[in-house]
C-alpha positions as a LaTeX table, in Angstrom:
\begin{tabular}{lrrr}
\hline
Residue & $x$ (\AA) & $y$ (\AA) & $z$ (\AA) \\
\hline
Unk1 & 99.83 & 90.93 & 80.50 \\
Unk2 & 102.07 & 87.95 & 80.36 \\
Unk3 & 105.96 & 88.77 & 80.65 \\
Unk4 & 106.93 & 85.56 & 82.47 \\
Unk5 & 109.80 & 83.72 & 81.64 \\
Unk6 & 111.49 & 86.90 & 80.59 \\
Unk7 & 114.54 & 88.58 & 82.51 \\
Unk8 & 112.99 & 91.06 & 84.35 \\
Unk9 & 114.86 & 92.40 & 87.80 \\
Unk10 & 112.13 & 94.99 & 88.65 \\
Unk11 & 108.65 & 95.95 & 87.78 \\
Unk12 & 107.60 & 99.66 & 87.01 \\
Unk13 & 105.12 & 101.09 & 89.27 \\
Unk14 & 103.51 & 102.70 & 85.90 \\
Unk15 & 102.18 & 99.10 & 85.73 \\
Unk16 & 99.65 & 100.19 & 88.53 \\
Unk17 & 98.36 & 102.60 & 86.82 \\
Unk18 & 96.44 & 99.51 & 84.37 \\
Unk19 & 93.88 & 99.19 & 86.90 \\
Unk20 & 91.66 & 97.06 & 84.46 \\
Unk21 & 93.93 & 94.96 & 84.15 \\
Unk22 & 92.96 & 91.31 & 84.85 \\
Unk23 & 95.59 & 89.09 & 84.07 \\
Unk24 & 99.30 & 89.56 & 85.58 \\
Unk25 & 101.80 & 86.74 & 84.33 \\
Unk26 & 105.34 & 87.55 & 86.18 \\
Unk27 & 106.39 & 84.13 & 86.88 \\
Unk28 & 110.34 & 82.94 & 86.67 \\
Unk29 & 111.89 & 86.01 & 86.01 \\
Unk30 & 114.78 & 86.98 & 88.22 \\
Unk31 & 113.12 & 89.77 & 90.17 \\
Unk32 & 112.34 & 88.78 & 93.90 \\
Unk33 & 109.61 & 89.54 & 95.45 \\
Unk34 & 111.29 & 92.42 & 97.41 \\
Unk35 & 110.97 & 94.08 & 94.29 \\
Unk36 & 107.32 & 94.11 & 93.61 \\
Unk37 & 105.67 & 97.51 & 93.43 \\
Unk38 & 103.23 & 97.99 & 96.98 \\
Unk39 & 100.88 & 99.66 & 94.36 \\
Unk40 & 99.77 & 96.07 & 93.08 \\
Unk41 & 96.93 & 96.93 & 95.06 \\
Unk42 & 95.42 & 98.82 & 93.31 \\
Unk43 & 94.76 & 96.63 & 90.34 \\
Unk44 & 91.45 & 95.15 & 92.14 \\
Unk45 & 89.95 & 93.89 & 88.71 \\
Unk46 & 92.62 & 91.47 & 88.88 \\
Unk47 & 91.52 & 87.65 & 88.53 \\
Unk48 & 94.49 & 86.00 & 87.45 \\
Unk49 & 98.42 & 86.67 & 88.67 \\
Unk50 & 101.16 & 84.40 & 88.48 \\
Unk51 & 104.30 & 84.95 & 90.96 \\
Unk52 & 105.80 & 81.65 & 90.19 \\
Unk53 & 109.39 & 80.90 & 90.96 \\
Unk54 & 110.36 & 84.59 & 92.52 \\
Unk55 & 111.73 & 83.23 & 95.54 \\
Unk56 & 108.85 & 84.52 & 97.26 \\
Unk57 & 109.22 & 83.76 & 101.34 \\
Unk58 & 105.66 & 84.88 & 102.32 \\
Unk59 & 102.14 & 86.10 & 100.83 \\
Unk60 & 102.66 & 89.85 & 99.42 \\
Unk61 & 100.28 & 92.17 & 101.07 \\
Unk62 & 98.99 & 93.38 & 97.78 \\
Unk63 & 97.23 & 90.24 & 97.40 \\
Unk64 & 94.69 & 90.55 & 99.80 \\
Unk65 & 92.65 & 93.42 & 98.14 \\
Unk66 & 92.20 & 91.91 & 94.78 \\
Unk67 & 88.50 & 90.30 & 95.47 \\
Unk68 & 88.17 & 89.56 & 92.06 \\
Unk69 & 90.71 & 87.30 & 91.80 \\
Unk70 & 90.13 & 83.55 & 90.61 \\
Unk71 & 93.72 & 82.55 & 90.00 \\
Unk72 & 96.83 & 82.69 & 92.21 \\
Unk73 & 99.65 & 80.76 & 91.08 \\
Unk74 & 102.85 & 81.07 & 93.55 \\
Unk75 & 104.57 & 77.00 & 93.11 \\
Unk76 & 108.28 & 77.08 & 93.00 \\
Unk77 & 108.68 & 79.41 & 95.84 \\
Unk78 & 110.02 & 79.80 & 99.09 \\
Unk79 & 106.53 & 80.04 & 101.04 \\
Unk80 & 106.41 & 78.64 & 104.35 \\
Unk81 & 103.01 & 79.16 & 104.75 \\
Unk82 & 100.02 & 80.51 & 103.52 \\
Unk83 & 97.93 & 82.84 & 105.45 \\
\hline
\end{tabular}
C-alpha cells in the first residue's frame, strides 16, 4: 500500500486489520508520528514500511514486532537515535 506523498493527517486503525499486508509506504505526508495507530503491530507480515519525513523523534514501538521486515526507511526525520 503506497499512499506517500499524499496529504494525509491521520491513519485509520481499519488499516490494521490488513494483516497480510507487506508493504506500508506513508512517507512525507503531514501526519506525525503521534498519529500512527499502536495497532501497527499487528501487521507482522510486514517487510517493507516507509515513515520518511513524519517528523518522527524516536523509533515507534510498533516496529519491533514485525520480524519479517527487510525494509525500514525513516531519513528526513527527527531521530536522535536508533535503538
Amino acid at each position: 500500500l503506497n499512499v506517500a506523498g499524499n496529504n494525509l493527517r491521520s491513519v485509520s486503525e481499519s488499516v490494521c486489520q490488513l494483516t497480510k499486508l507487506r508493504v506500508l509506504w506513508l512517507g512525507y505526508n503531514p501526519l506525525q508520528g503521534s498519529k500512527l495507530p499502536s495497532g501497527f503491530s499487528s501487521l507482522v507480515c510486514m517487510e517493507d514500511i516507509n515513515l520518511s519525513g513524519l517528523q518522527l523523534v524516536s523509533l515507534p514501538e510498533f516496529i519491533l514486532p514485525m520480524t519479517h521486515l527487510t525494509m525500514l526507511s525513516l531519513n528526513n526525520n527527527a531521530l536522535s537515535e536508533v535503538p
